[in-house]
Amino acid sequence: MLLPPLTDLVALLGIDLVLCAVGLRLLSGRNGVTWSAKWAVIACFVLLWLPFGTAQLPLLAYVRGVSSDLSTTLVALACLDLGRRLSGCPAMAWREGMVLSVALAVAAVVLYPTALGWGDWDAYRSGWGAFAMLGILLMLSLACWIGGLRLLPALVGLALLAWVIGLMESVNLWDYLIDPWLAILAMIQCLNTGVRGMYRYRLRAPATLSSPH
């Protein structure tokens, strides 16, 4: 039996880890993750590799046909979430997650419209190794590091390492940094935070106006 190429194995493993992270999140209760939920996720991780259909391809291959390859960033975040829930560690700092979500949302707004032909400049071309993009990533990572943020620089460094090694079929750096699923999640997180902030502001506004001071 011939093993598939390394890039295919990495892609399938990434999809499996993300699906398991989503499943464990859905099965988690207020008191944390039960042992039954942990075993269910482990069983799901194994079952997704079993061959299925006339082509005898693993179930993950069919999922890949719909989801396409996932970015290194999304897979790394899924691994962090899996490790946190399985070990019972506290969640990442809100500030870390918010900065990452804003950065990803801005990247998505810049990348996808221009890649679809909106405007004369295609941001996706810079992912072939343009020094300008590498410089922006370096400055952004340094700014976050100086500000006490570690998550975003670590994810950028991991994506760059995977890109240099060539762990994915794509040779464009953008595909290692972000994918449509991650972009949607980041935008939802930003919108959710914005709506909550406006709601809290409206709740505080009447009390501020009625204050004698």
Short mmCIF file of C-alpha atoms in Angstrom, two decimals:
data_model
loop_
_atom_site.label_atom_id
_atom_site.label_comp_id
_atom_site.label_asym_id
_atom_site.label_seq_id
_atom_site.Cartn_x
_atom_site.Cartn_y
_atom_site.Cartn_z
CA MET A 1 0.00 0.00 0.00
CA LEU A 2 1.47 3.31 -1.10
CA LEU A 3 1.27 6.19 1.32
CA PRO A 4 -0.09 9.50 -0.02
CA PRO A 5 2.30 12.44 -0.37
CA LEU A 6 3.32 14.29 2.78
CA THR A 7 1.33 17.36 1.77
CA ASP A 8 -1.84 15.27 1.55
CA LEU A 9 -1.20 13.67 4.95
CA VAL A 10 -0.60 17.08 6.53
CA ALA A 11 -3.77 18.48 4.96
CA LEU A 12 -5.90 15.56 6.14
CA LEU A 13 -4.40 15.67 9.63
CA GLY A 14 -5.12 19.39 9.87
CA ILE A 15 -8.75 18.90 8.87
CA ASP A 16 -9.10 16.08 11.39
CA LEU A 17 -7.70 18.20 14.21
CA VAL A 18 -9.98 21.12 13.39
CA LEU A 19 -13.06 18.86 13.27
CA CYS A 20 -12.10 17.31 16.61
CA ALA A 21 -11.61 20.75 18.14
CA VAL A 22 -15.05 21.83 16.95
CA GLY A 23 -16.60 18.61 18.26
CA LEU A 24 -14.96 18.95 21.65
CA ARG A 25 -16.09 22.56 21.90
CA LEU A 26 -19.68 21.52 21.16
CA LEU A 27 -19.52 18.70 23.74
CA SER A 28 -18.00 20.88 26.46
CA GLY A 29 -20.31 21.92 29.26
CA ARG A 30 -20.11 24.53 31.95
CA ASN A 31 -18.16 22.16 34.16
CA GLY A 32 -15.59 21.41 31.48
CA VAL A 33 -15.07 18.34 29.31
CA THR A 34 -16.30 14.96 30.51
CA TRP A 35 -14.41 11.75 29.91
CA SER A 36 -17.16 10.54 27.59
CA ALA A 37 -16.69 13.63 25.46
CA LYS A 38 -12.94 13.06 25.33
CA TRP A 39 -13.35 9.46 24.23
CA ALA A 40 -15.95 10.49 21.65
CA VAL A 41 -13.50 12.94 20.12
CA ILE A 42 -10.72 10.35 20.10
CA ALA A 43 -13.04 7.89 18.37
CA CYS A 44 -14.00 10.55 15.83
CA PHE A 45 -10.32 11.28 15.17
CA VAL A 46 -9.71 7.60 14.32
CA LEU A 47 -12.93 6.96 12.39
CA LEU A 48 -12.33 9.84 10.00
CA TRP A 49 -9.28 8.00 8.67
CA LEU A 50 -11.24 4.87 7.72
CA PRO A 51 -11.74 4.22 3.98
CA PHE A 52 -15.20 4.86 2.59
CA GLY A 53 -17.01 4.59 -0.72
CA THR A 54 -16.06 2.91 -3.97
CA ALA A 55 -12.78 4.83 -4.11
CA GLN A 56 -11.87 3.59 -0.63
CA LEU A 57 -10.69 7.02 0.40
CA PRO A 58 -10.69 8.13 4.04
CA LEU A 59 -13.66 10.21 5.10
CA LEU A 60 -11.30 13.12 5.57
CA ALA A 61 -10.62 13.14 1.82
CA TYR A 62 -14.29 13.85 1.13
CA VAL A 63 -14.32 16.60 3.73
CA ARG A 64 -11.22 18.04 2.10
CA GLY A 65 -13.07 18.20 -1.19
CA VAL A 66 -15.50 20.63 0.44
CA SER A 67 -13.28 22.54 2.85
CA SER A 68 -10.08 22.57 0.78
CA ASP A 69 -6.77 22.76 2.68
CA LEU A 70 -6.85 24.65 5.96
CA SER A 71 -4.28 27.23 6.95
CA THR A 72 -1.50 26.54 9.40
CA THR A 73 -2.98 29.25 11.62
CA LEU A 74 -6.37 27.56 11.90
CA VAL A 75 -4.84 24.15 12.58
CA ALA A 76 -2.55 25.62 15.26
CA LEU A 77 -5.47 27.37 16.95
CA ALA A 78 -7.44 24.11 16.86
CA CYS A 79 -4.54 22.30 18.52
CA LEU A 80 -4.32 24.98 21.21
CA ASP A 81 -8.04 24.71 21.89
CA LEU A 82 -7.88 20.90 21.99
CA GLY A 83 -4.95 20.94 24.40
CA ARG A 84 -6.60 23.51 26.62
CA ARG A 85 -9.88 21.63 26.90
CA LEU A 86 -8.32 18.20 27.34
CA SER A 87 -5.90 19.41 30.01
CA GLY A 88 -8.29 21.81 31.73
CA CYS A 89 -6.00 24.82 31.25
CA PRO A 90 -7.55 28.31 31.26
CA ALA A 91 -8.49 29.97 27.99
CA MET A 92 -6.13 32.34 26.24
CA ALA A 93 -6.20 35.97 27.27
CA TRP A 94 -9.05 37.94 25.68
CA ARG A 95 -6.58 40.56 24.45
CA GLU A 96 -4.54 37.96 22.59
CA GLY A 97 -7.58 36.54 20.82
CA MET A 98 -9.01 39.96 19.97
CA VAL A 99 -5.80 41.27 18.42
CA LEU A 100 -5.51 38.10 16.37
CA SER A 101 -9.13 38.34 15.21
CA VAL A 102 -8.72 41.98 14.14
CA ALA A 103 -5.50 41.20 12.27
CA LEU A 104 -7.13 38.27 10.46
CA ALA A 105 -10.26 40.26 9.62
CA VAL A 106 -8.17 43.11 8.17
CA ALA A 107 -6.10 40.60 6.18
CA ALA A 108 -9.28 39.01 4.81
CA VAL A 109 -10.71 42.39 3.79
CA VAL A 110 -7.47 43.19 1.95
CA LEU A 111 -6.87 39.74 0.45
CA TYR A 112 -10.12 38.31 -0.86
CA PRO A 113 -11.68 41.32 -2.64
CA THR A 114 -8.42 42.11 -4.45
CA ALA A 115 -7.90 38.43 -5.32
CA LEU A 116 -11.36 38.46 -6.92
CA GLY A 117 -10.35 41.34 -9.17
CA TRP A 118 -11.60 44.35 -7.21
CA GLY A 119 -9.02 46.97 -8.06
CA ASP A 120 -5.77 46.94 -9.98
CA TRP A 121 -3.71 45.35 -7.21
CA ASP A 122 -3.87 41.67 -6.28
CA ALA A 123 -2.73 41.11 -2.69
CA TYR A 124 -2.48 37.37 -3.27
CA ARG A 125 0.54 37.89 -5.52
CA SER A 126 2.55 39.19 -2.59
CA GLY A 127 2.32 35.73 -1.02
CA TRP A 128 4.78 34.35 -3.55
CA GLY A 129 7.58 35.81 -1.45
CA ALA A 130 7.38 39.59 -1.80
CA PHE A 131 9.74 41.40 0.56
CA ALA A 132 7.02 43.95 1.34
CA MET A 133 4.73 41.28 2.79
CA LEU A 134 7.55 39.69 4.77
CA GLY A 135 8.47 43.12 6.12
CA ILE A 136 4.88 43.83 7.19
CA LEU A 137 4.68 40.49 8.97
CA LEU A 138 7.97 41.19 10.73
CA MET A 139 6.89 44.65 11.89
CA LEU A 140 3.49 43.39 13.02
CA SER A 141 5.08 40.54 14.98
CA LEU A 142 7.61 42.88 16.60
CA ALA A 143 4.88 45.36 17.55
CA CYS A 144 2.83 42.59 19.17
CA TRP A 145 5.86 41.18 20.95
CA ILE A 146 6.78 44.58 22.37
CA GLY A 147 3.17 45.01 23.47
CA GLY A 148 3.31 41.77 25.44
CA LEU A 149 1.36 39.71 22.89
CA ARG A 150 2.83 36.33 22.04
CA LEU A 151 0.13 34.46 20.13
CA LEU A 152 0.19 36.35 16.84
CA PRO A 153 4.02 36.35 16.46
CA ALA A 154 4.09 32.62 17.26
CA LEU A 155 1.45 31.86 14.63
CA VAL A 156 3.22 33.99 12.04
CA GLY A 157 6.50 32.24 12.79
CA LEU A 158 4.85 28.82 12.52
CA ALA A 159 3.24 29.71 9.19
CA LEU A 160 6.54 30.99 7.83
CA LEU A 161 8.32 27.80 8.94
CA ALA A 162 5.66 25.60 7.31
CA TRP A 163 5.85 27.72 4.15
CA VAL A 164 9.63 27.40 3.93
CA ILE A 165 9.47 23.63 4.47
CA GLY A 166 6.57 23.29 2.00
CA LEU A 167 4.12 21.36 4.19
CA MET A 168 1.16 22.32 2.01
CA GLU A 169 0.49 21.88 -1.68
CA SER A 170 0.30 25.62 -2.09
CA VAL A 171 3.50 27.63 -2.29
CA ASN A 172 1.75 30.91 -1.51
CA LEU A 173 2.31 32.27 2.00
CA TRP A 174 -1.24 33.59 2.24
CA ASP A 175 -2.60 30.04 2.23
CA TYR A 176 -0.50 29.24 5.29
CA LEU A 177 -1.60 32.36 7.17
CA ILE A 178 -5.34 32.46 6.50
CA ASP A 179 -8.18 30.55 4.86
CA PRO A 180 -11.84 31.47 4.21
CA TRP A 181 -13.09 29.54 7.26
CA LEU A 182 -10.68 31.33 9.57
CA ALA A 183 -11.53 34.67 7.97
CA ILE A 184 -15.24 34.12 8.61
CA LEU A 185 -14.59 33.18 12.23
CA ALA A 186 -12.41 36.25 12.75
CA MET A 187 -15.05 38.58 11.29
CA ILE A 188 -17.78 37.01 13.40
CA GLN A 189 -15.61 37.46 16.50
CA CYS A 190 -14.99 41.12 15.65
CA LEU A 191 -18.68 41.78 14.97
CA ASN A 192 -19.69 39.98 18.16
CA THR A 193 -17.25 42.02 20.22
CA GLY A 194 -18.39 45.24 18.57
CA VAL A 195 -22.09 44.52 19.19
CA ARG A 196 -21.42 43.63 22.82
CA GLY A 197 -19.39 46.81 23.27
CA MET A 198 -22.19 48.96 21.85
CA TYR A 199 -24.75 47.20 24.03
CA ARG A 200 -22.70 47.79 27.17
CA TYR A 201 -22.16 51.42 26.17
CA ARG A 202 -25.90 51.95 25.79
CA LEU A 203 -26.48 50.41 29.21
CA ARG A 204 -23.93 52.75 30.82
CA ALA A 205 -25.01 55.87 28.92
CA PRO A 206 -28.33 56.49 30.81
CA ALA A 207 -26.61 56.05 34.16
CA THR A 208 -23.89 58.53 33.13
CA LEU A 209 -26.42 61.11 31.95
CA SER A 210 -28.51 60.82 35.12
CA SER A 211 -25.50 61.18 37.41
CA PRO A 212 -25.43 64.56 39.27
CA HIS A 213 -21.69 64.82 38.59
#
